[in-house]
């Protein structure tokens, strides 16, 4: 996991920067965008190894933003919470559409934005924003795409509700 999530991110950024740095001379620059995770904002959302690699990506992004900014290169992270899809799940098992619907119903209820689920399109839109000229002065950011999940702890509110 460390090799793919962290070393892979580092090597990708290294080679992208080698292309982007010379582009500044022509008025260019560039944008490096990493995928981290909402587990970088709230504990307990992933395994220790997964969380460690995603925190590492955020740290790498911030350091690179500092280093590459003088070359006109922006560096950011998009950090989604869980996107539920069919495909390979835990233990290499394929998740059925029924299992996906069950998990979506759960997240729809416990999430901060009731009745909604995070989709791959939501994550793509956030990534497109960070990579676009609309975000030309945004660098070193870890954009959480979690519907406010990381900012709200409903435990106290739930405990205070009567009947």
JSON list of C-alpha atoms in Angstrom, two decimals, residues 19-148:
[
{"chain": "A", "resi": 19, "resn": "UNK", "atom": "CA", "xyz": [7.83, 18.85, -17.35]},
{"chain": "A", "resi": 20, "resn": "UNK", "atom": "CA", "xyz": [5.95, 21.71, -15.67]},
{"chain": "A", "resi": 21, "resn": "UNK", "atom": "CA", "xyz": [8.90, 23.71, -14.33]},
{"chain": "A", "resi": 22, "resn": "UNK", "atom": "CA", "xyz": [10.30, 24.58, -17.78]},
{"chain": "A", "resi": 23, "resn": "UNK", "atom": "CA", "xyz": [6.78, 25.59, -18.88]},
{"chain": "A", "resi": 24, "resn": "UNK", "atom": "CA", "xyz": [6.89, 28.64, -16.57]},
{"chain": "A", "resi": 25, "resn": "UNK", "atom": "CA", "xyz": [9.26, 30.35, -18.96]},
{"chain": "A", "resi": 26, "resn": "UNK", "atom": "CA", "xyz": [6.47, 30.28, -21.53]},
{"chain": "A", "resi": 27, "resn": "UNK", "atom": "CA", "xyz": [3.93, 31.65, -19.06]},
{"chain": "A", "resi": 28, "resn": "UNK", "atom": "CA", "xyz": [2.68, 28.18, -18.14]},
{"chain": "A", "resi": 29, "resn": "UNK", "atom": "CA", "xyz": [3.28, 26.28, -14.98]},
{"chain": "A", "resi": 30, "resn": "UNK", "atom": "CA", "xyz": [0.92, 23.54, -14.06]},
{"chain": "A", "resi": 31, "resn": "UNK", "atom": "CA", "xyz": [-1.16, 21.76, -11.50]},
{"chain": "A", "resi": 32, "resn": "UNK", "atom": "CA", "xyz": [-0.35, 18.59, -9.60]},
{"chain": "A", "resi": 33, "resn": "UNK", "atom": "CA", "xyz": [-3.39, 16.97, -8.06]},
{"chain": "A", "resi": 34, "resn": "UNK", "atom": "CA", "xyz": [-3.30, 14.10, -5.59]},
{"chain": "A", "resi": 35, "resn": "UNK", "atom": "CA", "xyz": [-6.13, 11.94, -4.34]},
{"chain": "A", "resi": 36, "resn": "UNK", "atom": "CA", "xyz": [-5.95, 11.67, -0.55]},
{"chain": "A", "resi": 37, "resn": "UNK", "atom": "CA", "xyz": [-8.90, 10.76, 1.67]},
{"chain": "A", "resi": 38, "resn": "UNK", "atom": "CA", "xyz": [-11.34, 12.14, 4.21]},
{"chain": "A", "resi": 39, "resn": "UNK", "atom": "CA", "xyz": [-9.43, 10.01, 6.71]},
{"chain": "A", "resi": 40, "resn": "UNK", "atom": "CA", "xyz": [-6.91, 12.87, 6.74]},
{"chain": "A", "resi": 41, "resn": "UNK", "atom": "CA", "xyz": [-9.48, 14.95, 8.61]},
{"chain": "A", "resi": 42, "resn": "UNK", "atom": "CA", "xyz": [-11.11, 12.40, 10.92]},
{"chain": "A", "resi": 43, "resn": "UNK", "atom": "CA", "xyz": [-9.73, 9.27, 12.51]},
{"chain": "A", "resi": 44, "resn": "UNK", "atom": "CA", "xyz": [-11.14, 5.79, 12.25]},
{"chain": "A", "resi": 45, "resn": "UNK", "atom": "CA", "xyz": [-12.17, 5.86, 8.59]},
{"chain": "A", "resi": 46, "resn": "UNK", "atom": "CA", "xyz": [-9.51, 3.49, 7.34]},
{"chain": "A", "resi": 47, "resn": "UNK", "atom": "CA", "xyz": [-6.77, 1.09, 8.34]},
{"chain": "A", "resi": 48, "resn": "UNK", "atom": "CA", "xyz": [-3.62, 2.45, 9.97]},
{"chain": "A", "resi": 49, "resn": "UNK", "atom": "CA", "xyz": [-1.57, 1.84, 6.84]},
{"chain": "A", "resi": 50, "resn": "UNK", "atom": "CA", "xyz": [-4.16, 3.47, 4.57]},
{"chain": "A", "resi": 51, "resn": "UNK", "atom": "CA", "xyz": [-4.48, 6.53, 6.82]},
{"chain": "A", "resi": 52, "resn": "UNK", "atom": "CA", "xyz": [-0.70, 6.82, 7.09]},
{"chain": "A", "resi": 53, "resn": "UNK", "atom": "CA", "xyz": [-0.25, 6.84, 3.31]},
{"chain": "A", "resi": 54, "resn": "UNK", "atom": "CA", "xyz": [-3.03, 9.38, 2.78]},
{"chain": "A", "resi": 55, "resn": "UNK", "atom": "CA", "xyz": [-1.64, 11.69, 5.50]},
{"chain": "A", "resi": 56, "resn": "UNK", "atom": "CA", "xyz": [1.72, 11.29, 3.77]},
{"chain": "A", "resi": 57, "resn": "UNK", "atom": "CA", "xyz": [0.20, 12.44, 0.49]},
{"chain": "A", "resi": 58, "resn": "UNK", "atom": "CA", "xyz": [-1.20, 15.58, 2.14]},
{"chain": "A", "resi": 59, "resn": "UNK", "atom": "CA", "xyz": [2.21, 16.34, 3.65]},
{"chain": "A", "resi": 60, "resn": "UNK", "atom": "CA", "xyz": [3.89, 15.73, 0.30]},
{"chain": "A", "resi": 61, "resn": "UNK", "atom": "CA", "xyz": [1.40, 18.04, -1.42]},
{"chain": "A", "resi": 62, "resn": "UNK", "atom": "CA", "xyz": [2.01, 20.85, 1.05]},
{"chain": "A", "resi": 63, "resn": "UNK", "atom": "CA", "xyz": [5.78, 20.54, 0.76]},
{"chain": "A", "resi": 64, "resn": "UNK", "atom": "CA", "xyz": [5.60, 20.43, -3.03]},
{"chain": "A", "resi": 65, "resn": "UNK", "atom": "CA", "xyz": [3.25, 23.43, -3.07]},
{"chain": "A", "resi": 66, "resn": "UNK", "atom": "CA", "xyz": [5.88, 25.35, -1.14]},
{"chain": "A", "resi": 67, "resn": "UNK", "atom": "CA", "xyz": [8.73, 24.18, -3.35]},
{"chain": "A", "resi": 68, "resn": "UNK", "atom": "CA", "xyz": [7.04, 24.39, -6.76]},
{"chain": "A", "resi": 69, "resn": "UNK", "atom": "CA", "xyz": [5.07, 27.62, -6.28]},
{"chain": "A", "resi": 70, "resn": "UNK", "atom": "CA", "xyz": [8.01, 29.73, -7.44]},
{"chain": "A", "resi": 71, "resn": "UNK", "atom": "CA", "xyz": [7.81, 27.81, -10.72]},
{"chain": "A", "resi": 72, "resn": "UNK", "atom": "CA", "xyz": [4.11, 28.55, -11.17]},
{"chain": "A", "resi": 73, "resn": "UNK", "atom": "CA", "xyz": [3.09, 25.00, -10.29]},
{"chain": "A", "resi": 74, "resn": "UNK", "atom": "CA", "xyz": [0.11, 24.55, -7.97]},
{"chain": "A", "resi": 75, "resn": "UNK", "atom": "CA", "xyz": [-0.19, 21.40, -5.85]},
{"chain": "A", "resi": 76, "resn": "UNK", "atom": "CA", "xyz": [-3.41, 20.27, -4.16]},
{"chain": "A", "resi": 77, "resn": "UNK", "atom": "CA", "xyz": [-5.27, 17.24, -2.86]},
{"chain": "A", "resi": 78, "resn": "UNK", "atom": "CA", "xyz": [-8.84, 16.14, -3.29]},
{"chain": "A", "resi": 79, "resn": "UNK", "atom": "CA", "xyz": [-9.97, 14.04, -0.32]},
{"chain": "A", "resi": 80, "resn": "UNK", "atom": "CA", "xyz": [-13.24, 12.21, -0.79]},
{"chain": "A", "resi": 81, "resn": "UNK", "atom": "CA", "xyz": [-15.07, 10.22, 1.80]},
{"chain": "A", "resi": 82, "resn": "UNK", "atom": "CA", "xyz": [-16.36, 6.82, 0.67]},
{"chain": "A", "resi": 83, "resn": "UNK", "atom": "CA", "xyz": [-17.69, 6.45, -2.85]},
{"chain": "A", "resi": 84, "resn": "UNK", "atom": "CA", "xyz": [-19.72, 3.28, -2.98]},
{"chain": "A", "resi": 85, "resn": "UNK", "atom": "CA", "xyz": [-19.50, 1.38, -6.26]},
{"chain": "A", "resi": 86, "resn": "UNK", "atom": "CA", "xyz": [-19.78, -2.18, -7.45]},
{"chain": "A", "resi": 87, "resn": "UNK", "atom": "CA", "xyz": [-16.46, -3.82, -7.99]},
{"chain": "A", "resi": 88, "resn": "UNK", "atom": "CA", "xyz": [-13.78, -5.24, -5.79]},
{"chain": "A", "resi": 89, "resn": "UNK", "atom": "CA", "xyz": [-14.42, -4.81, -2.08]},
{"chain": "A", "resi": 90, "resn": "UNK", "atom": "CA", "xyz": [-12.67, -5.96, 1.06]},
{"chain": "A", "resi": 91, "resn": "UNK", "atom": "CA", "xyz": [-10.85, -9.27, 0.72]},
{"chain": "A", "resi": 92, "resn": "UNK", "atom": "CA", "xyz": [-10.95, -9.06, -3.08]},
{"chain": "A", "resi": 93, "resn": "UNK", "atom": "CA", "xyz": [-14.67, -9.87, -3.14]},
{"chain": "A", "resi": 94, "resn": "UNK", "atom": "CA", "xyz": [-16.90, -8.27, -5.77]},
{"chain": "A", "resi": 95, "resn": "UNK", "atom": "CA", "xyz": [-19.72, -6.16, -4.28]},
{"chain": "A", "resi": 96, "resn": "UNK", "atom": "CA", "xyz": [-23.16, -6.65, -5.77]},
{"chain": "A", "resi": 97, "resn": "UNK", "atom": "CA", "xyz": [-25.60, -3.87, -6.64]},
{"chain": "A", "resi": 98, "resn": "UNK", "atom": "CA", "xyz": [-27.74, -4.95, -3.67]},
{"chain": "A", "resi": 99, "resn": "UNK", "atom": "CA", "xyz": [-24.78, -4.55, -1.31]},
{"chain": "A", "resi": 100, "resn": "UNK", "atom": "CA", "xyz": [-24.02, -1.14, -2.79]},
{"chain": "A", "resi": 101, "resn": "UNK", "atom": "CA", "xyz": [-27.65, -0.05, -2.29]},
{"chain": "A", "resi": 102, "resn": "UNK", "atom": "CA", "xyz": [-27.50, -1.17, 1.35]},
{"chain": "A", "resi": 103, "resn": "UNK", "atom": "CA", "xyz": [-24.31, 0.77, 2.03]},
{"chain": "A", "resi": 104, "resn": "UNK", "atom": "CA", "xyz": [-25.65, 3.84, 0.20]},
{"chain": "A", "resi": 105, "resn": "UNK", "atom": "CA", "xyz": [-28.81, 3.77, 2.33]},
{"chain": "A", "resi": 106, "resn": "UNK", "atom": "CA", "xyz": [-26.65, 3.66, 5.46]},
{"chain": "A", "resi": 107, "resn": "UNK", "atom": "CA", "xyz": [-24.43, 6.59, 4.36]},
{"chain": "A", "resi": 108, "resn": "UNK", "atom": "CA", "xyz": [-27.48, 8.55, 3.24]},
{"chain": "A", "resi": 109, "resn": "UNK", "atom": "CA", "xyz": [-28.84, 8.31, 6.78]},
{"chain": "A", "resi": 110, "resn": "UNK", "atom": "CA", "xyz": [-25.67, 8.88, 8.82]},
{"chain": "A", "resi": 111, "resn": "UNK", "atom": "CA", "xyz": [-24.09, 11.53, 6.58]},
{"chain": "A", "resi": 112, "resn": "UNK", "atom": "CA", "xyz": [-24.36, 15.23, 7.25]},
{"chain": "A", "resi": 113, "resn": "UNK", "atom": "CA", "xyz": [-26.20, 15.89, 3.97]},
{"chain": "A", "resi": 114, "resn": "UNK", "atom": "CA", "xyz": [-29.20, 13.65, 4.55]},
{"chain": "A", "resi": 115, "resn": "UNK", "atom": "CA", "xyz": [-30.55, 11.75, 1.59]},
{"chain": "A", "resi": 116, "resn": "UNK", "atom": "CA", "xyz": [-27.41, 12.22, -0.52]},
{"chain": "A", "resi": 117, "resn": "UNK", "atom": "CA", "xyz": [-24.46, 10.06, -1.36]},
{"chain": "A", "resi": 118, "resn": "UNK", "atom": "CA", "xyz": [-21.06, 10.96, -2.71]},
{"chain": "A", "resi": 119, "resn": "UNK", "atom": "CA", "xyz": [-20.64, 9.94, -6.34]},
{"chain": "A", "resi": 120, "resn": "UNK", "atom": "CA", "xyz": [-17.63, 9.61, -8.59]},
{"chain": "A", "resi": 121, "resn": "UNK", "atom": "CA", "xyz": [-18.94, 12.65, -10.48]},
{"chain": "A", "resi": 122, "resn": "UNK", "atom": "CA", "xyz": [-18.83, 14.74, -7.29]},
{"chain": "A", "resi": 123, "resn": "UNK", "atom": "CA", "xyz": [-15.17, 13.84, -6.81]},
{"chain": "A", "resi": 124, "resn": "UNK", "atom": "CA", "xyz": [-14.43, 14.49, -10.49]},
{"chain": "A", "resi": 125, "resn": "UNK", "atom": "CA", "xyz": [-16.00, 17.96, -10.31]},
{"chain": "A", "resi": 126, "resn": "UNK", "atom": "CA", "xyz": [-13.88, 18.86, -7.28]},
{"chain": "A", "resi": 127, "resn": "UNK", "atom": "CA", "xyz": [-10.75, 17.61, -9.04]},
{"chain": "A", "resi": 128, "resn": "UNK", "atom": "CA", "xyz": [-11.61, 19.54, -12.19]},
{"chain": "A", "resi": 129, "resn": "UNK", "atom": "CA", "xyz": [-12.06, 22.71, -10.15]},
{"chain": "A", "resi": 130, "resn": "UNK", "atom": "CA", "xyz": [-8.66, 22.32, -8.47]},
{"chain": "A", "resi": 131, "resn": "UNK", "atom": "CA", "xyz": [-6.96, 21.61, -11.79]},
{"chain": "A", "resi": 132, "resn": "UNK", "atom": "CA", "xyz": [-8.70, 24.47, -13.62]},
{"chain": "A", "resi": 133, "resn": "UNK", "atom": "CA", "xyz": [-7.84, 28.13, -14.05]},
{"chain": "A", "resi": 134, "resn": "UNK", "atom": "CA", "xyz": [-10.78, 28.85, -11.73]},
{"chain": "A", "resi": 135, "resn": "UNK", "atom": "CA", "xyz": [-8.44, 27.73, -8.93]},
{"chain": "A", "resi": 136, "resn": "UNK", "atom": "CA", "xyz": [-5.39, 29.55, -10.30]},
{"chain": "A", "resi": 137, "resn": "UNK", "atom": "CA", "xyz": [-4.53, 30.96, -6.86]},
{"chain": "A", "resi": 138, "resn": "UNK", "atom": "CA", "xyz": [-5.28, 27.80, -4.88]},
{"chain": "A", "resi": 139, "resn": "UNK", "atom": "CA", "xyz": [-2.26, 25.76, -3.81]},
{"chain": "A", "resi": 140, "resn": "UNK", "atom": "CA", "xyz": [-1.41, 23.59, -0.83]},
{"chain": "A", "resi": 141, "resn": "UNK", "atom": "CA", "xyz": [-5.08, 22.77, -0.19]},
{"chain": "A", "resi": 142, "resn": "UNK", "atom": "CA", "xyz": [-6.57, 19.48, 0.92]},
{"chain": "A", "resi": 143, "resn": "UNK", "atom": "CA", "xyz": [-10.14, 19.80, -0.40]},
{"chain": "A", "resi": 144, "resn": "UNK", "atom": "CA", "xyz": [-12.47, 17.52, 1.52]},
{"chain": "A", "resi": 145, "resn": "UNK", "atom": "CA", "xyz": [-15.31, 16.18, -0.59]},
{"chain": "A", "resi": 146, "resn": "UNK", "atom": "CA", "xyz": [-17.31, 14.62, 2.20]},
{"chain": "A", "resi": 147, "resn": "UNK", "atom": "CA", "xyz": [-20.58, 16.52, 2.43]},
{"chain": "A", "resi": 148, "resn": "UNK", "atom": "CA", "xyz": [-19.51, 18.08, 5.72]}
]
